[in-house]
Every structure is written in structure tokens, then in C-alpha cells.
Short mmCIF file of C-alpha atoms and ligand atoms in Angstrom, two decimals:
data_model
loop_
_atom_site.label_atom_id
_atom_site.label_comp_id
_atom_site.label_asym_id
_atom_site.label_seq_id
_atom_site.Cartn_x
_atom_site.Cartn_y
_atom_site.Cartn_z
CA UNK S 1 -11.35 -27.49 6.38
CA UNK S 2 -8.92 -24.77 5.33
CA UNK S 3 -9.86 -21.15 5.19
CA UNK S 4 -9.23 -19.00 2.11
CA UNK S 5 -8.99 -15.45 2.44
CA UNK S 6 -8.10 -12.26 -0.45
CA UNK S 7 -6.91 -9.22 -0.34
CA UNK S 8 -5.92 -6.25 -2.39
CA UNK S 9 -3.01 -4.19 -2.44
CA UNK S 10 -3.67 -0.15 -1.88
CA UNK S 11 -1.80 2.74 -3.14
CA UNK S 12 -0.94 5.45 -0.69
CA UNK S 13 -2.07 9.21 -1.73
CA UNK S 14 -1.01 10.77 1.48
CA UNK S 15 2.42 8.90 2.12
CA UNK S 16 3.21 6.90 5.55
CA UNK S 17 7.02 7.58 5.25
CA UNK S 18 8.84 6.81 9.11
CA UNK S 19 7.65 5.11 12.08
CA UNK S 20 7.83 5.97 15.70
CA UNK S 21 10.02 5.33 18.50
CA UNK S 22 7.41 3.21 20.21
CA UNK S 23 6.37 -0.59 20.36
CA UNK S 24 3.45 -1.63 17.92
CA UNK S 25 4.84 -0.38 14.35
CA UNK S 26 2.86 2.93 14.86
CA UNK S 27 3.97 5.12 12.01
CA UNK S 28 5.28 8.61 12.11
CA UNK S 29 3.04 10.18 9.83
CA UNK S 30 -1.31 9.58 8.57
CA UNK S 31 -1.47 7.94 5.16
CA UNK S 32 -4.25 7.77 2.97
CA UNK S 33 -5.16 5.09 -0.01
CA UNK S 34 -7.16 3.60 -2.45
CA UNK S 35 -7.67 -0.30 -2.15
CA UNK S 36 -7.01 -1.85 -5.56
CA UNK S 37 -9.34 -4.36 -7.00
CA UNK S 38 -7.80 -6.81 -9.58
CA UNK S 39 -4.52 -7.49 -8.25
CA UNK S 40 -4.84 -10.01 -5.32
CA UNK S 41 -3.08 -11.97 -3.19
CA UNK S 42 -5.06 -15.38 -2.23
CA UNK S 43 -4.07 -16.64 1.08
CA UNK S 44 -4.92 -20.42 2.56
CA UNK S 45 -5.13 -21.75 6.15
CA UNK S 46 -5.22 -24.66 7.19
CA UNK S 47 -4.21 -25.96 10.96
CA UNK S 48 -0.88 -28.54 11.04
CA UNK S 49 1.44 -30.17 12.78
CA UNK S 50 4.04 -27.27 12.15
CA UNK S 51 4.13 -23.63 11.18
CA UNK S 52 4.91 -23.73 7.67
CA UNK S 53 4.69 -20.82 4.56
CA UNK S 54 4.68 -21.00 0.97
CA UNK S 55 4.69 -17.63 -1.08
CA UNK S 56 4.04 -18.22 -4.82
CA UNK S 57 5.00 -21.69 -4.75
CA UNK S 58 8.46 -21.81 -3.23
CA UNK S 59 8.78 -22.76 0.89
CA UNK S 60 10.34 -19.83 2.84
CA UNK S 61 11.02 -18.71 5.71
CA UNK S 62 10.24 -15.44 6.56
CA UNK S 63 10.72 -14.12 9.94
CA UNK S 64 7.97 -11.05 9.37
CA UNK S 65 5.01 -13.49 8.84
CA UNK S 66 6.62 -15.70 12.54
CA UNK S 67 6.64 -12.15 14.36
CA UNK S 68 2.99 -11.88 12.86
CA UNK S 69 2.40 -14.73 14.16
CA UNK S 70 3.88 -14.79 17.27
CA UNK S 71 2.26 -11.84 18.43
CA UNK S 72 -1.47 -13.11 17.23
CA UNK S 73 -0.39 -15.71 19.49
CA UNK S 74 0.12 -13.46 22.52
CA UNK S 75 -3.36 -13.05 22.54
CA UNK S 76 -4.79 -16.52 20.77
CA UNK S 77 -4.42 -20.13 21.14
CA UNK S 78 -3.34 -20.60 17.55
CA UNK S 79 -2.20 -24.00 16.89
CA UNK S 80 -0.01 -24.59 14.35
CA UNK S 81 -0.78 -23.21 10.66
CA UNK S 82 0.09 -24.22 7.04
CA UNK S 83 -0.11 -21.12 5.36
CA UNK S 84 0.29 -20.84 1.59
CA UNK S 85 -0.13 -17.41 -0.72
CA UNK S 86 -0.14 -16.43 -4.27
CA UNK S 87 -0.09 -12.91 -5.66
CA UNK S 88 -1.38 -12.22 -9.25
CA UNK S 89 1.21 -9.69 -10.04
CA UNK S 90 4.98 -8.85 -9.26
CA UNK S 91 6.07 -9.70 -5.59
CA UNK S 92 8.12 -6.46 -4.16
CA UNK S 93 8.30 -4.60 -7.04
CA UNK S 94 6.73 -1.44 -5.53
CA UNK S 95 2.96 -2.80 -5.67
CA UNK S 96 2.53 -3.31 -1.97
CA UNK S 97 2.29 -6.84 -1.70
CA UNK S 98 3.19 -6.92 1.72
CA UNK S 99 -0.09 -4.97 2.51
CA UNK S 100 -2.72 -7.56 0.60
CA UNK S 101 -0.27 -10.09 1.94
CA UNK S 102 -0.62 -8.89 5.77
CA UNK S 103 -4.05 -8.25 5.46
CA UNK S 104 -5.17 -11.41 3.32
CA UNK S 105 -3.39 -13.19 6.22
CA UNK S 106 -4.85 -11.63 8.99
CA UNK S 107 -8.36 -11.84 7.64
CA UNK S 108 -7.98 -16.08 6.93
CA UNK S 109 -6.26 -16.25 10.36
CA UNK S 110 -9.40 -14.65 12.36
CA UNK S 111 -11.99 -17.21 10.56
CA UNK S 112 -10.13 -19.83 10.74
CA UNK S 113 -9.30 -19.87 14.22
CA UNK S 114 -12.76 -18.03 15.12
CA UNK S 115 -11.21 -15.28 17.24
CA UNK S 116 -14.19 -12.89 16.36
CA UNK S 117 -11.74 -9.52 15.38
CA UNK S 118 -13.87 -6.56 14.60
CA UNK S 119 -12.25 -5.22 11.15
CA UNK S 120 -10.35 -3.07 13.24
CA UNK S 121 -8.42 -5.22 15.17
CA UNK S 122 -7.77 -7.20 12.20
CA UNK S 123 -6.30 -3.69 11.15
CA UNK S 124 -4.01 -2.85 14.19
CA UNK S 125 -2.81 -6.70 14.10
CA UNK S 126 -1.99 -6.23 9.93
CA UNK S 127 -0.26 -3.00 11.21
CA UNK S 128 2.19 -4.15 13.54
CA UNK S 129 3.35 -6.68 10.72
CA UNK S 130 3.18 -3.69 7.89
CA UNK S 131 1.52 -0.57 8.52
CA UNK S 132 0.25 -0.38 4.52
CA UNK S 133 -1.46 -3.60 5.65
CA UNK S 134 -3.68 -2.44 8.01
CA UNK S 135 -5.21 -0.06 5.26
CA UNK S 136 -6.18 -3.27 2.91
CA UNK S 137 -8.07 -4.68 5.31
CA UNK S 138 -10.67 -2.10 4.09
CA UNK S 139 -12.19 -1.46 0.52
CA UNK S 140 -12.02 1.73 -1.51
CA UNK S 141 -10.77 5.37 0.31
CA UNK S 142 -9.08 4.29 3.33
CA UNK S 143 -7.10 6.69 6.38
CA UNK S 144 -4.61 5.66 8.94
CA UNK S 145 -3.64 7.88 11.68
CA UNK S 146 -3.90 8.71 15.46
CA UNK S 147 -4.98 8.56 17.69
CA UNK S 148 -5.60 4.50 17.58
CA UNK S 149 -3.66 4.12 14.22
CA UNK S 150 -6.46 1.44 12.95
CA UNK S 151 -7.18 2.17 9.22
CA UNK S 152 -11.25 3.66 8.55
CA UNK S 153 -12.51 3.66 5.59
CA UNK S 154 -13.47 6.69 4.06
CA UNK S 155 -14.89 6.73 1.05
CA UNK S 156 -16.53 3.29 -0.55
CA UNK S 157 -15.06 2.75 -4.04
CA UNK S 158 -18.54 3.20 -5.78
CA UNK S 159 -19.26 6.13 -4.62
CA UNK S 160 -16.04 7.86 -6.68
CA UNK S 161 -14.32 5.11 -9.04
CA UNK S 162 -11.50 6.34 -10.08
CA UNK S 163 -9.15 4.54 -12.15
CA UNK S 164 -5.23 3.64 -11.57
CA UNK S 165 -2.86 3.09 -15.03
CA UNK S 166 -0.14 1.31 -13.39
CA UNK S 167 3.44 1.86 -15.79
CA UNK S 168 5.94 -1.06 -14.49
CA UNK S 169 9.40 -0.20 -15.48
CA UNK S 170 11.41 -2.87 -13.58
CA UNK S 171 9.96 -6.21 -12.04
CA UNK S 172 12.12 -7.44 -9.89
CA UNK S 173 12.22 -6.99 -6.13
CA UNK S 174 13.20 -3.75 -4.61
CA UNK S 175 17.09 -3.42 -2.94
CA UNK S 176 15.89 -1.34 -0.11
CA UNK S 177 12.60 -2.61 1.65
CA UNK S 178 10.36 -0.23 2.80
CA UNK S 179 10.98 -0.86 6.84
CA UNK S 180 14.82 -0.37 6.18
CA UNK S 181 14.98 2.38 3.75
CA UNK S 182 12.60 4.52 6.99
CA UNK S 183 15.19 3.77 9.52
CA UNK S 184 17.99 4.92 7.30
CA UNK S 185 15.36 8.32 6.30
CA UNK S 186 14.54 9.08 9.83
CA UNK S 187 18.63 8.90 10.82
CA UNK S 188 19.95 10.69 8.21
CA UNK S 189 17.33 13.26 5.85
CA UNK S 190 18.02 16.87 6.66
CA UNK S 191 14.33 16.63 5.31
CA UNK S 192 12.99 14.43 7.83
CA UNK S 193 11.28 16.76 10.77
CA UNK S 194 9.77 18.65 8.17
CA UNK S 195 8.27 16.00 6.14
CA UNK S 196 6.93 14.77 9.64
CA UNK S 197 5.57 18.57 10.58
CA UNK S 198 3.65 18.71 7.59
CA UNK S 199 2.35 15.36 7.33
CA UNK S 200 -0.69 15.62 9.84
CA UNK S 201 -1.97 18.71 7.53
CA UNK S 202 -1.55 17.13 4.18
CA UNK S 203 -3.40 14.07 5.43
CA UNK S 204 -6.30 16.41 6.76
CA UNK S 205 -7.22 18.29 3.82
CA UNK S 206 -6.31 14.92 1.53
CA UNK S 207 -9.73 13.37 3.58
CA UNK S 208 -11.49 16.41 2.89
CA UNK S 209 -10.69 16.20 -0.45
CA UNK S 210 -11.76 12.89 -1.03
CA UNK S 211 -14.95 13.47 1.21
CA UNK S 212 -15.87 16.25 -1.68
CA UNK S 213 -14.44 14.10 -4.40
CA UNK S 214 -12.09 17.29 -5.28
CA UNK S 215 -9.98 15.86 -8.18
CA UNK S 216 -8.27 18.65 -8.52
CA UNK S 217 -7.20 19.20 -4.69
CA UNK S 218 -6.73 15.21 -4.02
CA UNK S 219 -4.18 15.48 -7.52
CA UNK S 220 -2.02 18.39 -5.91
CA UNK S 221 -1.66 16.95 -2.67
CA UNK S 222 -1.02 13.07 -3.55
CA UNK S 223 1.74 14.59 -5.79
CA UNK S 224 3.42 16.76 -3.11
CA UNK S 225 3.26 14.08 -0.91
CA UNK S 226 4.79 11.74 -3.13
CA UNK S 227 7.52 13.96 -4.29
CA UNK S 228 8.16 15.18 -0.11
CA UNK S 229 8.71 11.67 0.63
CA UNK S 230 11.18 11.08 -2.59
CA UNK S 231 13.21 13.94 -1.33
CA UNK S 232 13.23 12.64 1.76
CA UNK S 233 13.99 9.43 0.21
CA UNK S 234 16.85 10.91 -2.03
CA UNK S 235 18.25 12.96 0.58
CA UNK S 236 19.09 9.98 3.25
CA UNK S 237 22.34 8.76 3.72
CA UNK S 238 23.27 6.40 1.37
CA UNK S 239 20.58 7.86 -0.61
CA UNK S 240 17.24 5.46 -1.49
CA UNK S 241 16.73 6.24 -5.10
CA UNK S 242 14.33 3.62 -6.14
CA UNK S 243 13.14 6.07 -9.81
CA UNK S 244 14.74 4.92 -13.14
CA UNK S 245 14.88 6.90 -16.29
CA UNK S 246 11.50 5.55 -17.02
CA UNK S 247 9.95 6.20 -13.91
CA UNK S 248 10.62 10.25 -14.77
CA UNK S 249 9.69 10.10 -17.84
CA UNK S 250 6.04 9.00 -17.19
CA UNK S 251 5.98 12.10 -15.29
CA UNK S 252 6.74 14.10 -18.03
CA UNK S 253 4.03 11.94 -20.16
CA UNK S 254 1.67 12.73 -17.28
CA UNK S 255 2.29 16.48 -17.08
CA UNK S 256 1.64 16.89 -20.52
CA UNK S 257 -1.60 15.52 -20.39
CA UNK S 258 -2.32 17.50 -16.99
CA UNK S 259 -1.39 20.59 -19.64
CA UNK S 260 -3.90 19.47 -21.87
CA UNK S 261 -6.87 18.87 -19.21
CA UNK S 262 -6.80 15.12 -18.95
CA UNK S 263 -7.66 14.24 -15.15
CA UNK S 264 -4.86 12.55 -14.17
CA UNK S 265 -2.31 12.60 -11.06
CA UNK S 266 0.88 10.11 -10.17
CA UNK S 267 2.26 8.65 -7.10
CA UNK S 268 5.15 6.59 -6.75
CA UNK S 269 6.11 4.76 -3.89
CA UNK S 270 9.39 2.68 -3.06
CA UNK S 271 10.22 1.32 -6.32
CA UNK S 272 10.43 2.93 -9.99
CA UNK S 273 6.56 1.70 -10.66
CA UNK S 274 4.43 4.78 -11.63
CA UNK S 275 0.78 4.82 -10.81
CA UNK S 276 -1.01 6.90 -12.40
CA UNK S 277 -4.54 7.80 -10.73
CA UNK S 278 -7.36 9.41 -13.32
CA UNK S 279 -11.34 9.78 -13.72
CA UNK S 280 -12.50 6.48 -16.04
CA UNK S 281 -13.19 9.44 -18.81
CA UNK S 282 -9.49 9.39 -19.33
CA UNK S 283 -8.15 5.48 -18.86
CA UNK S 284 -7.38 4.72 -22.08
CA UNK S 285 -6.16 7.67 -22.96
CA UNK S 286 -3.80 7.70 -19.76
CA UNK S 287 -2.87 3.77 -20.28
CA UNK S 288 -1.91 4.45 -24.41
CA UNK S 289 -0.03 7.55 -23.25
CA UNK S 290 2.07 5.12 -20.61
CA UNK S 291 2.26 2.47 -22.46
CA UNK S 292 4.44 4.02 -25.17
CA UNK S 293 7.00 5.59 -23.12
CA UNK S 294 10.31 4.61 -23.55
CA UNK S 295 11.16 1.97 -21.03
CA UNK S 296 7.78 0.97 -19.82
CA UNK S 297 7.99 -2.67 -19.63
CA UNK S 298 3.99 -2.92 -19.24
CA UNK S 299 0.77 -1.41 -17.68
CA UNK S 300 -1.82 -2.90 -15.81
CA UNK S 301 -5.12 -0.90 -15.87
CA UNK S 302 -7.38 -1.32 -12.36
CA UNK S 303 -10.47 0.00 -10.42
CA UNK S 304 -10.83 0.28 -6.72
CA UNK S 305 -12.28 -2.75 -4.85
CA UNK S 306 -12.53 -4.35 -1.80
CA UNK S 307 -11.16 -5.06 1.85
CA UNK S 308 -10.22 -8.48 2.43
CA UNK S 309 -12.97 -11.05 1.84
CA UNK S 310 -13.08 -14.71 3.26
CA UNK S 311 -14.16 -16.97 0.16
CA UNK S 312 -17.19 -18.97 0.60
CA UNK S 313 -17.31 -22.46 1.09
C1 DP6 A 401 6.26 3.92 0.39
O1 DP6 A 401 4.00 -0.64 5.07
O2 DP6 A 401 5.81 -1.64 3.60
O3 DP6 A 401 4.54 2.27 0.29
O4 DP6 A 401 5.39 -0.94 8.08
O5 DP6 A 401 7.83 -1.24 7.67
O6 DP6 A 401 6.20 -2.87 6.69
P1 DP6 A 401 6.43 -1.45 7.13
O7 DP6 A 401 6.40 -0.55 5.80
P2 DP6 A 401 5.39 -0.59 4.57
O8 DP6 A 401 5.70 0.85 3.95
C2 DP6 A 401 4.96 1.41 2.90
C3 DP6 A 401 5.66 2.63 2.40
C4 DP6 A 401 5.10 3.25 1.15
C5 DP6 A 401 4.08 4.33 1.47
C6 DP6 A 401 2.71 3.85 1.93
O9 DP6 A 401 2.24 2.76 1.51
O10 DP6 A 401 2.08 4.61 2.70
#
């Protein structure tokens, strides 16, 4: 019987910008998130004759999911899978669906096969494929860093539900993914060694933020963090410069209502999506605001949910 397995994308507060020069996809600097709840990616497995792996519909072949594979295989017997997903909302447009892809993956893999993984070594497996993935295998407030790099959670999402007003401004796939647009940071930013330096501090006083539920500290951080790994970002050789004239001008929208005491901070990550995190005092006020500025396409509205979940049969 096949296994069906979901998982959420998360957005990163505390940025994981740069990996190290080691084996295992460890990244160069903590990140912290929130697991998203509505958005989903729904993953099936089902054991075959022959590897095969449908994303949204369409066949492809795509050699991140056979290195996933291949190196779940080091350590299983794995026969051969027929793996299909779906995602609910735009594939690499800046809304992480590698991460609730990974980790949706991962998590149908494990019961289908029963190979037993704790959570976290579903995580460090969903890492080595995409280190964002590793922190959707968890639910709610979730940190990655040494010494293990295996994402904890921190934080369940009931215990502080904030709310995230996402303002899409373009919906097609990014030009630079994520794993390229590092290697081309951490060769050529002047900015690089001191977005690294800082990184282990920021990430530090992000999880005591979030252990106090400090709005006000977790706001001021997630945006230097964000903006740090823009300049970074902006300042590589050729430069990655994934904002658009919209993307700016939902910061201006969300300054102004900082100005006027709405709870509300942004993060961006790579691609000209703006998410907007707030208390759910302020959602619709944050998603009217968004959704009228000139050359937002849409906004999606979510909470904070869960890890990945296998679904009952
Ligand atoms: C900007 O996890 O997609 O979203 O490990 O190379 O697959 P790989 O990179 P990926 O990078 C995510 C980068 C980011 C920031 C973040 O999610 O922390």
C-alpha cells in the first residue's frame, strides 16, 4: 500500500545564507523559522519496479531527489520507489518548496520502508538534500545549528501564533537557486566573513527572543538578518538581486504601519516574495495594507502548523 506523507514549507527569521567546506550540506551559518501551516506539499510512496518522480503532474528528472536517494540508500535497502508530489502553491517562487518537498519526502520514505528514523535523523537526511528541509520536518519555532546541525524545535506554534501575510509579486521560478546563488556569495561578497561572524550571535538572541515571545526583539533581528543576507546577496559577483519594485515597496507599506504601532516585521528570502510576519491582532489589517500595493499580484494569509505528518490509512 503506498505511503502518503505532508509537509509544510518554513520561513527563515534568522537566515542560513552559505554552506561549509565539508561533506553533508552543513551550512555556514544557524537559521531559525516558523513552519507554515496551509501551504503543503503532499508526497506519495509507493515501492516499483523503477525509481520514478512526478512533481505537480509532469515526470522529471531531478538529480537532487536521486542524490537524496542515493544516499538514504547508503544506509537502507530501499527498493525501488514511485514517488509523486503536489504543492498547493507556487513551485520555486521563493516559498521554500524544496524544504516541505525534502521533508514531506523524507518523512513518507521512513514509513514506508520502516527504517524507524527518530525525527532527527529524518532531519539530518532532509538536510543533506536542502538544509531549509531539515527545519520542516518540525512544527512551529524551529533552530538549526551546531554542533549536530539537526533542526529542534523550539517553540510549538500554539504556544505564540503568529500570523504570516505573504505579498507574491512574481510567480514564476527563481533564475538563481538557492544552492548556486551561496557558492557564487561565499566566492565573491566583500560581505561574506562578516555576515558569517555575526551569524552565530544573531541566531542566539533570535531563540531567546522567541523563548520570551519578544515581538519586538524577534522583529529587529529577523529584519537585519534578512537585509545582511540581501547585501550579501547584492554584493556577489554577478550580483543575485532577486527584489522587484514591488518587493520594496511592501517594505515601505510595512514601515509605515511599524510607524503607526501595528506589530508587524518582513523577511524576504531568495525571490521578490515578501512575508510579512505580525500578531493575529493585526492580519487583516497587514493583508489589506499588502494587498493594495502596486504590483502585488496576490497574498496568501497563513498560521504556523506542523512538522511533517504521515496520513492515516
Ligand atoms: C534564502 O535550503 O534551498 O531560503 O541547502 O542548497 O538546498 P540548499 O539551500 P536552501 O536555502 C535556503 C535559503 C534561504 C534562507 C533559509 O531558508 O534559511
Amino acid at each position: 500500500m503506498a505511503t502518503i506523507a505532508r509537509a509544510h514549507p518554513n520561513i527563515a527569521l534568522i537566515k542560513y545564507w552559505g554552506k561549509q567546506q565539508t561533506a553533508g550540506n552543513i551550512p555556514a551559518t544557524p537559521s531559525l523559522s516558523i513552519t507554515l501551516d496551509t501551504l503543503t506539499t503532499t508526497t506519495c510512496v509507493d515501492t516499483a519496479a523503477l525509481d520514478s518522480f512526478t512533481l505537480n503532474g509532469k515526470r522529471v528528472d531531478d538529480p537532487k531527489i536521486a542524490a537524496c536517494l542515493a544516499i538514504l540508500r547508503e544506509q537502507f535497502d530501499i527498493p525501488p520507489l514511485v514517488i509523486s508530489s503536489d504543492n498547493n502553491f507556487p513551485t520555486a517562487a521563493g516559498l521554500a518548496s524544496s524544504a516541505s518537498g525534502f521533508a514531506a519526502l523524507i518523512a513518507a520514505i521512513n514509513h514506508h520502508n520502516k527504517l524507524e528514523m527518530t525525527l532527527a535523523q529524518q532531519s539530518a537526511f532532509a538536510r543533506e538534500a536542502s538544509a531549509s528541509a531539515a527545519r520542516s520536518i518540525f512544527g512551529g519555532y524551529v533552530g538549526l545549528n551546531q554542533p549536530d546541525w539537526v533542526a529542534k524545535p523550539l517553540l510549538d506554534a500554539e504556544m505564540w501564533p503568529l500570523r504570516v501575510v505573504i505579498a507574491i509579486t512574481q510567480e514564476r521560478p527563481k533564475k538563481v537557486s538557492s544552492t548556486l546563488g551561496m557558492q557564487r556569495s561565499q566566492k565573491s561578497s566583500p560581505f561574506y566573513p562578516a555576515w558569517i561572524a555575526d551569524s552565530e550571535a544573531d541566531y542566539l538572541q533570535a531563540e531567546a527572543a522567541v523563548e520570551r515571545r519578544d515581538f519586538a526583539t524577534l522583529a529587529r533581528l529577523a529584519e537585519a538578518s534578512c537585509l545582511k543576507m540581501h547585501a550579501v546577496m547584492q554584493s556577489s559577483q554577478p550580483p543575485l538581486i532577486y527584489w522587484r519594485p514591488a518587493t520594496l515597496a511592501c517594505l515601505e507599506r510595512i514601515r509605515e504601519m511599524q510607524d503607526a504601532g501595528v506589530e508587524v516585521f518582513f523577511t524576504i528570502d531568495a525571490g521578490p516574495q515578501v512575508k510579512a510576519v505580525c500578531t493575529a491582532e493585526f492580519e487583516v489589517e497587514v493583508t489589506q495594507a499588502l494587498a493594495g500595493v502596486a504590483g502585488v499580484l496576490r497574498t496568501l494569509t497563513v498560521g504556523l502548523g506542523r512538522g511533517a505528518t504521515i496520513e492515516d490509512t
